[in-house]
Structures are given as C-alpha cells and as structure tokens.
Coordinates of N, CA and C and ligand atoms in Angstrom, one line a residue:
M21 N -17.1 49.6 -55.2 CA -16.5 48.3 -54.9 C -16.0 47.7 -56.3
N22 N -14.8 47.2 -56.3 CA -14.4 46.5 -57.6 C -14.2 45.1 -57.4
L23 N -15.1 44.3 -58.1 CA -15.3 43.0 -57.8 C -15.1 42.2 -59.1
I24 N -14.8 40.8 -58.8 CA -14.7 39.8 -59.9 C -15.7 38.7 -59.5
F25 N -16.4 38.2 -60.4 CA -17.3 37.0 -60.2 C -16.6 36.0 -60.8
L26 N -16.2 34.9 -60.1 CA -15.4 33.6 -60.7 C -16.3 32.4 -60.4
G27 N -16.2 31.5 -61.3 CA -16.9 30.1 -61.1 C -17.1 29.5 -62.3
P28 N -17.5 28.2 -62.4 CA -17.8 27.5 -63.6 C -18.9 28.1 -64.5
P29 N -18.9 27.7 -65.7 CA -20.2 28.1 -66.6 C -21.4 27.5 -65.8
G30 N -22.4 28.2 -65.6 CA -23.7 27.7 -65.0 C -23.8 27.9 -63.5
A31 N -22.8 28.6 -63.1 CA -22.6 28.7 -61.6 C -23.5 29.9 -61.1
G32 N -24.0 30.6 -61.9 CA -25.0 31.7 -61.5 C -24.2 33.2 -61.4
K33 N -23.0 33.1 -62.0 CA -22.3 34.4 -62.0 C -23.2 35.6 -62.5
G34 N -23.6 35.4 -63.7 CA -24.5 36.5 -64.4 C -25.6 37.0 -63.7
T35 N -26.3 35.9 -63.2 CA -27.6 36.2 -62.4 C -27.2 37.0 -61.2
Q36 N -26.5 36.4 -60.4 CA -25.9 37.2 -59.1 C -25.3 38.5 -59.4
A37 N -24.5 38.7 -60.4 CA -23.9 40.1 -60.6 C -25.0 40.9 -61.0
K38 N -26.0 40.5 -61.7 CA -27.2 41.5 -62.1 C -27.9 42.0 -60.9
K39 N -28.0 41.1 -60.0 CA -28.6 41.4 -58.6 C -28.0 42.4 -57.9
L40 N -26.6 42.3 -57.9 CA -25.8 43.2 -57.2 C -25.6 44.5 -57.9
V41 N -25.7 44.5 -59.3 CA -25.7 45.8 -59.9 C -26.9 46.6 -59.5
Q42 N -28.1 46.0 -59.3 CA -29.2 46.7 -58.9 C -29.1 47.3 -57.6
L43 N -28.5 46.6 -56.6 CA -28.1 47.1 -55.2 C -27.2 48.2 -55.2
L44 N -26.1 47.9 -55.9 CA -24.9 48.9 -55.8 C -24.8 50.0 -56.8
G45 N -25.5 49.8 -57.9 CA -25.5 50.8 -58.9 C -24.1 50.9 -59.6
I46 N -23.5 49.9 -59.6 CA -22.2 49.6 -60.5 C -22.4 48.9 -61.7
P47 N -21.6 49.0 -62.8 CA -22.0 48.2 -63.9 C -21.3 46.7 -63.7
Q48 N -22.1 46.0 -64.6 CA -21.7 44.6 -64.7 C -20.8 44.5 -66.0
I49 N -19.7 44.0 -65.9 CA -18.9 43.9 -67.2 C -18.8 42.3 -67.6
S50 N -19.6 42.0 -68.6 CA -19.6 40.4 -69.0 C -19.0 40.3 -70.2
T51 N -17.7 39.7 -70.2 CA -17.0 39.6 -71.4 C -17.7 38.7 -72.5
G52 N -18.5 37.7 -71.8 CA -19.3 36.7 -72.6 C -20.4 37.5 -73.5
D53 N -21.1 38.5 -72.7 CA -22.0 39.3 -73.5 C -21.4 40.2 -74.5
I54 N -20.3 40.9 -74.2 CA -19.6 41.7 -75.3 C -19.1 41.0 -76.4
L55 N -18.6 39.8 -76.2 CA -18.2 38.8 -77.2 C -19.3 38.4 -78.2
R56 N -20.4 38.0 -77.6 CA -21.7 37.6 -78.2 C -22.1 38.6 -79.2
A57 N -22.0 39.9 -78.7 CA -22.3 41.0 -79.7 C -21.2 41.3 -80.8
K58 N -20.1 41.2 -80.4 CA -19.0 41.3 -81.5 C -19.1 40.2 -82.5
K59 N -19.4 39.0 -82.1 CA -19.5 37.9 -83.0 C -20.4 38.0 -84.2
E60 N -21.4 38.9 -84.0 CA -22.3 39.2 -85.0 C -21.8 40.1 -86.2
E61 N -20.6 40.9 -85.8 CA -20.1 41.7 -86.7 C -19.6 41.0 -88.0
D62 N -19.8 41.7 -89.1 CA -19.3 41.0 -90.4 C -17.9 41.6 -90.5
S63 N -17.0 40.9 -89.8 CA -15.6 41.4 -89.9 C -14.8 39.8 -89.7
P64 N -13.4 40.0 -90.1 CA -12.6 39.0 -89.7 C -12.6 38.5 -88.3
L65 N -12.6 39.7 -87.3 CA -12.6 39.4 -85.9 C -13.9 38.8 -85.5
G66 N -15.1 39.3 -86.0 CA -16.4 38.7 -85.6 C -16.4 37.2 -86.1
R67 N -15.8 36.9 -87.2 CA -15.8 35.5 -87.8 C -15.0 34.7 -86.7
Q68 N -13.8 35.2 -86.4 CA -12.8 34.4 -85.5 C -13.5 34.1 -84.2
I69 N -14.1 35.2 -83.6 CA -14.9 35.0 -82.2 C -15.9 33.9 -82.5
R70 N -16.8 34.0 -83.6 CA -17.9 33.2 -83.8 C -17.6 31.7 -83.7
E71 N -16.4 31.4 -84.4 CA -15.8 30.0 -84.6 C -15.3 29.6 -83.1
I72 N -14.6 30.3 -82.4 CA -14.1 30.0 -81.2 C -15.2 29.7 -80.0
M73 N -16.2 30.7 -80.1 CA -17.4 30.5 -79.1 C -18.2 29.2 -79.5
A74 N -18.5 28.9 -80.8 CA -19.2 27.8 -81.1 C -18.7 26.5 -80.7
E75 N -17.4 26.5 -80.4 CA -16.6 25.3 -80.0 C -16.5 25.3 -78.5
G76 N -16.9 26.3 -77.8 CA -16.7 26.3 -76.3 C -15.4 26.6 -75.9
K77 N -14.4 27.1 -76.8 CA -13.0 27.5 -76.3 C -12.9 28.8 -75.9
L78 N -11.7 29.2 -75.6 CA -11.6 30.8 -75.0 C -11.1 31.6 -76.3
V79 N -11.5 32.8 -76.2 CA -11.1 33.8 -77.2 C -9.7 34.3 -76.8
P80 N -8.6 34.5 -77.7 CA -7.3 34.9 -77.2 C -7.3 35.9 -76.2
D81 N -6.4 35.8 -75.1 CA -6.3 36.8 -74.1 C -6.2 38.1 -74.7
E82 N -5.3 38.4 -75.7 CA -4.9 39.7 -76.1 C -6.3 40.4 -76.5
I83 N -7.3 39.7 -77.2 CA -8.5 40.3 -77.7 C -9.4 40.8 -76.4
V84 N -9.5 39.9 -75.4 CA -10.4 40.0 -74.3 C -9.8 41.1 -73.4
V85 N -8.4 41.1 -73.2 CA -7.9 42.1 -72.3 C -8.2 43.5 -72.9
E86 N -8.0 43.6 -74.2 CA -8.2 44.9 -74.9 C -9.5 45.4 -74.7
I87 N -10.6 44.4 -74.9 CA -12.0 44.9 -74.5 C -12.2 45.3 -73.2
V88 N -11.6 44.7 -72.1 CA -11.9 45.1 -70.9 C -11.3 46.4 -70.5
K89 N -10.0 46.5 -70.9 CA -9.2 47.7 -70.7 C -10.1 48.8 -71.1
E90 N -10.7 48.8 -72.4 CA -11.4 49.9 -72.9 C -12.6 50.2 -72.0
R91 N -13.3 49.1 -71.7 CA -14.6 49.2 -70.9 C -14.3 49.8 -69.5
L92 N -13.2 49.3 -69.0 CA -12.9 49.9 -67.5 C -12.6 51.4 -67.5
S93 N -12.2 51.9 -68.8 CA -11.8 53.3 -68.8 C -13.1 54.2 -68.9
Q94 N -14.3 53.6 -69.0 CA -15.5 54.4 -69.3 C -16.0 55.0 -67.8
P95 N -16.5 56.2 -68.0 CA -16.8 56.9 -66.7 C -17.8 56.1 -65.8
D96 N -18.7 55.2 -66.3 CA -19.6 54.5 -65.4 C -18.9 53.5 -64.5
C97 N -17.6 53.3 -64.8 CA -16.8 52.3 -63.9 C -16.0 52.9 -62.8
E98 N -16.2 54.3 -62.7 CA -15.5 55.1 -61.6 C -15.9 54.6 -60.3
K99 N -17.3 54.4 -60.0 CA -17.7 54.1 -58.7 C -17.4 52.6 -58.3
G100 N -17.1 51.9 -59.4 CA -16.8 50.4 -59.1 C -17.2 49.7 -60.3
F101 N -17.2 48.3 -60.2 CA -17.6 47.6 -61.4 C -17.6 46.0 -60.9
I102 N -18.4 45.2 -61.7 CA -18.3 43.8 -61.5 C -17.9 43.1 -62.7
L103 N -16.8 42.4 -62.6 CA -16.3 41.7 -63.8 C -16.9 40.2 -63.7
D104 N -17.7 39.9 -64.8 CA -18.3 38.7 -64.8 C -17.8 37.8 -66.0
G105 N -17.0 36.8 -65.7 CA -16.5 36.0 -66.9 C -15.1 36.4 -67.3
F106 N -14.5 37.3 -66.5 CA -13.2 37.8 -66.7 C -12.5 38.2 -65.4
P107 N -11.3 37.7 -65.1 CA -10.3 36.9 -66.0 C -10.6 35.4 -66.0
R108 N -10.2 34.9 -67.0 CA -10.4 33.3 -67.2 C -9.1 32.5 -67.3
T109 N -8.1 33.1 -67.4 CA -6.8 32.5 -67.5 C -5.8 33.4 -66.6
I110 N -4.7 32.8 -66.2 CA -3.8 33.5 -65.4 C -3.2 34.6 -66.0
P111 N -2.9 34.5 -67.4 CA -2.4 35.8 -68.1 C -3.3 36.9 -68.1
Q112 N -4.6 36.5 -68.1 CA -5.6 37.6 -68.2 C -5.7 38.2 -66.8
A113 N -5.5 37.5 -65.7 CA -5.5 38.0 -64.3 C -4.3 39.0 -64.1
E114 N -3.1 38.6 -64.7 CA -1.9 39.3 -64.6 C -2.2 40.8 -65.4
A115 N -2.7 40.6 -66.5 CA -3.0 41.7 -67.4 C -3.8 42.7 -66.6
L116 N -4.9 42.0 -66.0 CA -5.9 42.9 -65.3 C -5.2 43.7 -64.1
D117 N -4.3 42.9 -63.4 CA -3.4 43.6 -62.5 C -2.8 44.9 -63.0
E118 N -2.2 44.7 -64.0 CA -1.4 45.7 -64.8 C -2.3 47.0 -65.0
V119 N -3.3 46.6 -65.7 CA -4.3 47.6 -66.1 C -4.7 48.5 -65.0
L120 N -5.2 47.7 -63.8 CA -5.7 48.3 -62.6 C -4.6 49.3 -62.0
K121 N -3.3 48.7 -62.0 CA -2.3 49.5 -61.3 C -2.0 50.8 -62.1
E122 N -2.1 50.7 -63.6 CA -1.9 52.0 -64.3 C -3.0 53.1 -64.0
M123 N -4.1 52.5 -63.6 CA -5.3 53.3 -63.2 C -5.3 53.8 -61.8
G124 N -4.4 53.2 -61.0 CA -4.4 53.6 -59.6 C -5.5 52.8 -58.8
R125 N -5.8 51.7 -59.3 CA -7.0 50.9 -58.7 C -6.7 49.6 -58.4
K126 N -7.6 48.8 -57.6 CA -7.4 47.5 -57.4 C -8.7 46.6 -57.1
I127 N -8.6 45.3 -57.1 CA -9.7 44.5 -56.8 C -9.9 44.5 -55.4
D128 N -11.1 44.6 -55.0 CA -11.5 44.5 -53.5 C -11.8 43.0 -53.1
A129 N -12.4 42.3 -54.0 CA -12.9 40.9 -53.5 C -13.1 40.0 -54.7
V130 N -13.0 38.8 -54.7 CA -13.2 37.9 -55.8 C -14.3 36.9 -55.1
V131 N -15.4 37.0 -55.9 CA -16.6 36.1 -55.3 C -16.5 34.9 -56.2
Y132 N -16.3 33.7 -55.5 CA -16.0 32.5 -56.3 C -17.3 31.6 -55.9
I133 N -18.1 31.3 -56.9 CA -19.4 30.6 -56.6 C -19.1 29.1 -57.0
E134 N -19.2 28.2 -56.0 CA -18.7 26.8 -56.2 C -20.1 26.0 -56.5
V135 N -20.1 25.2 -57.5 CA -21.3 24.4 -57.9 C -20.6 23.1 -58.5
P136 N -21.1 21.9 -58.1 CA -20.6 20.7 -58.6 C -20.9 20.4 -60.1
E137 N -20.0 19.6 -60.8 CA -20.3 19.5 -62.2 C -21.7 18.9 -62.8
E138 N -22.2 18.0 -62.1 CA -23.5 17.3 -62.6 C -24.7 18.4 -62.4
E139 N -24.4 19.3 -61.4 CA -25.5 20.4 -61.2 C -25.4 21.3 -62.4
L140 N -24.2 21.6 -62.8 CA -23.9 22.7 -63.8 C -24.6 22.2 -65.1
I141 N -24.4 20.9 -65.6 CA -24.9 20.5 -66.8 C -26.4 20.6 -66.8
K142 N -27.0 20.2 -65.6 CA -28.5 20.3 -65.5 C -29.0 21.6 -65.7
R143 N -28.3 22.6 -65.0 CA -28.7 24.1 -65.1 C -28.5 24.6 -66.4
I144 N -27.4 24.3 -67.3 CA -27.1 25.0 -68.4 C -28.1 24.5 -69.5
S145 N -28.3 23.2 -69.4 CA -29.2 22.6 -70.4 C -30.5 23.1 -70.6
G146 N -31.0 23.6 -69.4 CA -32.4 24.2 -69.3 C -32.4 25.6 -69.4
R147 N -31.3 26.4 -69.8 CA -31.1 27.7 -69.8 C -31.8 28.1 -71.2
R148 N -32.7 29.2 -71.2 CA -33.3 29.8 -72.5 C -33.1 31.3 -72.4
V149 N -32.9 32.0 -73.6 CA -32.8 33.4 -73.6 C -33.4 34.0 -74.6
C150 N -34.2 35.2 -74.4 CA -34.9 35.8 -75.3 C -34.1 36.3 -76.4
E151 N -34.4 35.9 -77.7 CA -33.7 36.4 -78.9 C -33.7 37.9 -79.0
K152 N -34.7 38.6 -78.5 CA -34.9 40.0 -78.8 C -34.3 40.8 -77.7
C153 N -34.7 40.6 -76.5 CA -34.2 41.4 -75.5 C -33.2 40.9 -74.5
G154 N -32.9 39.6 -74.6 CA -31.8 39.0 -73.8 C -32.2 38.5 -72.5
E155 N -33.4 38.7 -72.0 CA -33.9 38.2 -70.8 C -33.6 36.7 -70.6
E156 N -33.2 36.2 -69.4 CA -32.8 34.7 -69.3 C -33.9 34.1 -68.5
Y157 N -34.1 32.8 -69.0 CA -35.1 31.9 -68.2 C -34.4 30.6 -68.0
H158 N -35.2 29.7 -67.3 CA -34.7 28.3 -67.1 C -36.0 27.5 -67.3
V159 N -36.0 26.4 -68.0 CA -37.3 25.5 -68.2 C -37.8 25.0 -66.9
I160 N -37.0 24.7 -65.7 CA -37.4 24.4 -64.6 C -37.4 25.4 -63.5
F161 N -36.2 26.2 -63.4 CA -36.1 27.1 -62.2 C -36.7 28.3 -62.4
K162 N -36.8 28.7 -63.7 CA -37.5 30.0 -63.9 C -38.2 30.0 -65.4
P163 N -39.3 29.4 -65.3 CA -40.1 29.2 -66.6 C -40.9 30.6 -67.0
P164 N -41.0 30.8 -68.2 CA -41.7 31.9 -68.6 C -43.3 31.5 -68.4
K165 N -44.1 32.5 -68.3 CA -45.5 32.3 -68.3 C -46.0 31.4 -69.4
V166 N -45.7 31.8 -70.6 CA -46.1 30.9 -71.8 C -44.8 30.4 -72.4
E167 N -44.9 29.0 -72.5 CA -43.7 28.3 -73.0 C -43.1 28.9 -74.2
G168 N -41.8 29.2 -74.3 CA -41.1 29.5 -75.4 C -41.3 31.1 -75.8
V169 N -42.0 31.8 -74.8 CA -42.2 33.3 -75.2 C -41.8 34.2 -73.9
C170 N -40.9 35.3 -74.3 CA -40.6 36.1 -73.1 C -41.6 36.8 -72.5
D171 N -41.6 36.8 -71.2 CA -42.6 37.6 -70.3 C -42.5 39.0 -70.7
K172 N -41.3 39.5 -70.9 CA -41.1 40.9 -70.8 C -41.4 41.5 -72.2
C173 N -41.0 40.9 -73.3 CA -41.1 41.6 -74.7 C -41.9 40.6 -75.7
G174 N -42.3 39.5 -75.3 CA -43.0 38.7 -76.3 C -42.1 38.0 -77.3
G175 N -40.8 38.2 -77.2 CA -39.8 37.6 -78.1 C -39.7 36.2 -77.9
R176 N -39.0 35.4 -78.9 CA -38.9 34.0 -78.9 C -37.7 33.6 -78.0
L177 N -37.9 32.6 -77.2 CA -36.9 32.0 -76.4 C -36.1 31.0 -77.1
I178 N -34.7 31.1 -77.1 CA -34.0 30.2 -77.7 C -32.8 29.6 -76.9
Q179 N -32.1 28.5 -77.2 CA -31.1 28.0 -76.4 C -29.8 28.7 -77.1
R180 N -29.0 29.2 -76.3 CA -27.7 29.7 -76.9 C -26.9 28.4 -77.5
E181 N -26.3 28.8 -78.5 CA -25.5 27.6 -79.2 C -24.6 26.8 -78.4
D182 N -24.0 27.8 -77.6 CA -22.9 27.0 -76.6 C -23.5 26.7 -75.4
D183 N -24.8 26.6 -75.2 CA -25.5 25.9 -74.1 C -25.8 24.4 -74.4
K184 N -25.5 24.0 -75.6 CA -25.8 22.5 -76.1 C -24.9 21.7 -75.3
E185 N -25.3 20.6 -75.0 CA -24.6 19.6 -74.0 C -23.0 19.3 -74.5
E186 N -22.9 19.1 -75.6 CA -21.4 18.8 -76.2 C -20.5 20.1 -75.9
V187 N -21.1 21.2 -76.1 CA -20.2 22.4 -76.0 C -20.1 22.7 -74.5
V188 N -21.2 22.6 -73.8 CA -21.1 22.7 -72.3 C -20.0 21.9 -71.7
R189 N -19.9 20.5 -72.1 CA -18.9 19.6 -71.6 C -17.5 20.3 -72.0
K190 N -17.3 20.8 -73.1 CA -16.0 21.3 -73.4 C -15.7 22.7 -72.6
R191 N -16.7 23.4 -72.4 CA -16.7 24.8 -71.7 C -16.2 24.4 -70.1
I192 N -16.7 23.2 -69.7 CA -16.4 22.9 -68.3 C -14.9 22.4 -68.2
E193 N -14.5 21.6 -69.3 CA -13.2 21.2 -69.4 C -12.2 22.3 -69.6
V194 N -12.5 23.3 -70.4 CA -11.7 24.5 -70.4 C -11.7 25.3 -69.1
Y195 N -12.8 25.4 -68.4 CA -12.9 26.0 -67.1 C -11.8 25.2 -66.1
N196 N -11.9 24.0 -66.1 CA -11.1 23.2 -65.3 C -9.6 23.4 -65.5
N197 N -9.3 23.5 -66.8 CA -7.7 23.5 -67.1 C -7.3 25.0 -67.1
S198 N -8.1 25.9 -67.7 CA -7.6 27.3 -67.6 C -8.1 28.2 -66.6
T199 N -9.2 28.1 -66.0 CA -9.8 29.1 -65.2 C -9.6 28.7 -63.6
A200 N -9.8 27.4 -63.3 CA -9.7 27.1 -62.0 C -8.4 27.5 -61.2
P201 N -7.2 27.6 -62.0 CA -6.1 28.0 -61.3 C -6.1 29.3 -60.7
L202 N -7.1 30.1 -61.2 CA -7.3 31.5 -60.6 C -7.8 31.4 -59.3
I203 N -8.4 30.3 -58.7 CA -8.9 30.2 -57.3 C -7.6 30.4 -56.5
E204 N -6.7 29.7 -56.7 CA -5.4 29.7 -56.0 C -4.8 31.1 -56.1
Y205 N -4.7 31.7 -57.3 CA -4.1 33.0 -57.6 C -4.7 34.0 -56.6
Y206 N -6.1 34.1 -56.4 CA -6.7 35.1 -55.7 C -6.8 34.8 -54.2
E207 N -6.7 33.3 -54.0 CA -6.6 32.9 -52.6 C -5.2 33.4 -51.9
E208 N -4.2 33.2 -52.7 CA -2.9 33.8 -52.1 C -2.9 35.2 -52.0
R209 N -3.6 35.9 -52.7 CA -3.7 37.4 -52.5 C -4.8 37.8 -51.4
G210 N -5.3 36.8 -50.9 CA -6.2 37.1 -49.7 C -7.6 37.8 -50.2
L211 N -8.0 37.6 -51.5 CA -9.1 38.2 -52.0 C -10.4 37.3 -52.1
L212 N -10.0 36.0 -52.1 CA -11.2 35.0 -52.4 C -12.3 34.9 -51.5
K213 N -13.6 35.0 -51.7 CA -14.7 34.7 -51.0 C -15.4 33.4 -51.6
R214 N -15.4 32.3 -51.0 CA -16.0 31.2 -51.3 C -17.4 31.1 -51.1
I215 N -18.3 30.9 -52.0 CA -19.8 31.0 -51.8 C -20.2 29.5 -52.3
D216 N -21.0 28.9 -51.5 CA -21.7 27.7 -51.9 C -22.9 28.0 -52.8
G217 N -22.8 27.7 -54.1 CA -23.7 28.1 -54.9 C -24.9 27.2 -55.3
V218 N -25.1 26.1 -54.5 CA -26.1 25.3 -54.5 C -27.2 25.6 -53.4
A219 N -28.1 26.5 -53.9 CA -29.2 27.1 -53.1 C -30.1 27.8 -54.0
S220 N -31.2 28.4 -53.5 CA -32.0 29.2 -54.3 C -31.3 30.4 -54.7
M221 N -31.7 31.2 -55.7 CA -31.0 32.4 -56.1 C -30.9 33.3 -55.0
E222 N -32.0 33.4 -54.2 CA -32.2 34.5 -53.2 C -31.2 34.1 -52.2
E223 N -31.0 32.8 -51.7 CA -30.1 32.4 -50.8 C -28.7 32.6 -51.2
V224 N -28.3 32.4 -52.4 CA -26.9 32.5 -52.9 C -26.7 34.1 -52.8
F225 N -27.7 34.8 -53.1 CA -27.3 36.4 -53.0 C -27.2 36.7 -51.6
A226 N -27.9 36.2 -50.6 CA -27.8 36.6 -49.2 C -26.3 36.2 -48.9
R227 N -25.7 35.0 -49.2 CA -24.5 34.7 -48.9 C -23.4 35.5 -49.5
I228 N -23.7 36.0 -50.8 CA -22.7 36.9 -51.3 C -22.6 38.2 -50.5
K229 N -23.8 38.7 -50.2 CA -23.8 40.0 -49.6 C -23.1 39.9 -48.1
K230 N -23.4 38.8 -47.5 CA -22.8 38.5 -46.2 C -21.2 38.6 -46.3
A231 N -20.7 37.8 -47.4 CA -19.4 37.6 -47.6 C -18.7 39.1 -47.9
L232 N -19.6 39.8 -48.6 CA -19.0 41.2 -48.8 C -19.1 42.3 -47.8
G233 N -19.9 41.8 -46.8 CA -20.2 42.9 -45.8 C -21.2 43.9 -46.2
I234 N -22.1 43.4 -47.0 CA -23.3 44.4 -47.5 C -24.5 44.0 -46.7
N235 N -25.3 45.1 -46.3 CA -26.5 44.7 -45.7 C -27.8 44.9 -46.6
Ligands
AMP2 P1 -19.9 33.3 -70.8 O1 -21.1 34.0 -71.4 O2 -19.0 34.1 -69.8 O3 -20.0 31.9 -70.5 O4 -18.9 33.2 -72.2 C1 -19.3 32.6 -73.3 C2 -18.1 32.3 -74.1 O5 -17.4 33.6 -74.5 C3 -17.0 31.5 -73.5 O6 -17.2 30.2 -73.6 C4 -15.6 32.0 -74.4 O7 -15.8 31.4 -75.7 C5 -15.9 33.5 -74.6 N1 -15.4 34.3 -73.5 C6 -16.0 35.0 -72.5 N2 -15.1 35.5 -71.5 C7 -14.0 35.2 -72.0 C8 -12.6 35.5 -71.4 N3 -12.6 36.2 -70.3 N4 -11.7 34.8 -72.1 C9 -11.8 34.2 -73.2 N5 -13.0 34.0 -73.8 C10 -14.1 34.3 -73.2

C-alpha cells in the first residue's frame, strides 16, 4: 500500500504511521525526521535547514522533493510506503505525482487526520523526545516512568526546538496557508480518507484501519 498521512502538526501522523508500519511492514518516510538529521550536518545545506526549521517555516520544495525521490527508490519501498509530513505544498504533491508516474506507481490513499487548533497546541507543547534514541513521550498522555528520563534507553527527554509555543503557532499558520489546500487536491482525486483525530491513540488507529479496509 502506498499511503500519505496528512494533517496539521500535532495531529498524530507520526505516531499513527509508526503503528501502521508495525502492522504492514512497510517503511515510514518522515521528511521531518530526515531533515532533523540533515540539519546536524556541518555544511551550507545543514545550516540552511537549521535556520528554516528553527522558525517553523518550510524547507524549499526542491530540497524536500529530491530527498523523497531518493528515498522512494530504495528497495524497502517496493512493497509500499507511508509518507509522513510530505507533501506539504501543492508543488510538492505535483512533483510526487511525477516521480511516482516515472516509477509506474501511484498513491492508494491519503489519510487526513483532523484535529482542532486549540487541541494541537495542547498536544505539541507537552511533547518530549529522547535525545539519544528518539522515543517520543507526552507529559500528560504518555509520561515516562521517571520524569525526564527515557524508559527505553535512560536518555534525557527534551523538547524539540520547534515544539516551543511561538514556533508551533507559526507551524500551524504555515500549515493553514500552504498544506491545507492539499485536502481539496486529494479529495478531487478520490483519495482522501477523513479521520477524526480527537480520541485515544488506539481508537484513532482503529478508525484508520477501518478507512483503509485493514482488519
Ligand atoms: P515535522 O516533523 O513533520 O513536523 O517537520 C518539522 C519541520 O521540518 C517542519 O516544520 C519544516 O520546517 C520541515 N519539513 C518537514 N517536512 C517538510 C516538507 N515536506 N516540506 C518542507 N519542509 C518540511
């Protein structure tokens, strides 16, 4: 299955995509994760990405499209893939259509997770991540056993720079302006599956499986 997960920051795309990865055995391609790794590189590109992400803005389409194109050509994507956080603009969606056409493939469904704005701010501001292994937590919804310490590896839990409130507000504004038009783009193509994302993690996952016809 070739899938896209669409929705505002904090809707739970990453969390739900990871659950589906376990079930279907296809890779999750998170452009956010790939870019977070790239921004650590000591290069002009690394620096450029660092500055853009710190402000909650979007990395230029050409850079992200190139990353995704390269990733999709790897053998583990042959059985299918879950794109998480890509596309984020209409030009990215058009470029993806082109890339997939060249590969003789297509998107099967777009899972759109809907969550109201006030709920998003609440969710993101409580998010924490292990600086060592990347495991994700939430101070209210998924607290670690010991405050500030990763259950899995004992690493320190930190807040992502772009999860701070001012940056989150900017990311939501960018989503509304640049990414929300994709809802109509995929609806017109008959691919959109709308999922109400305000429920427990398990319940949202059940809704996604039902929408995709997975038991
Ligand atoms: P995420 O982890 O998906 O919330 O992404 C974190 C940040 O990475 C975003 O705020 C953007 O700065 C950048 N980013 C991730 N995916 C894309 C994309 N498809 N296009 C442009 N920028 C992106």
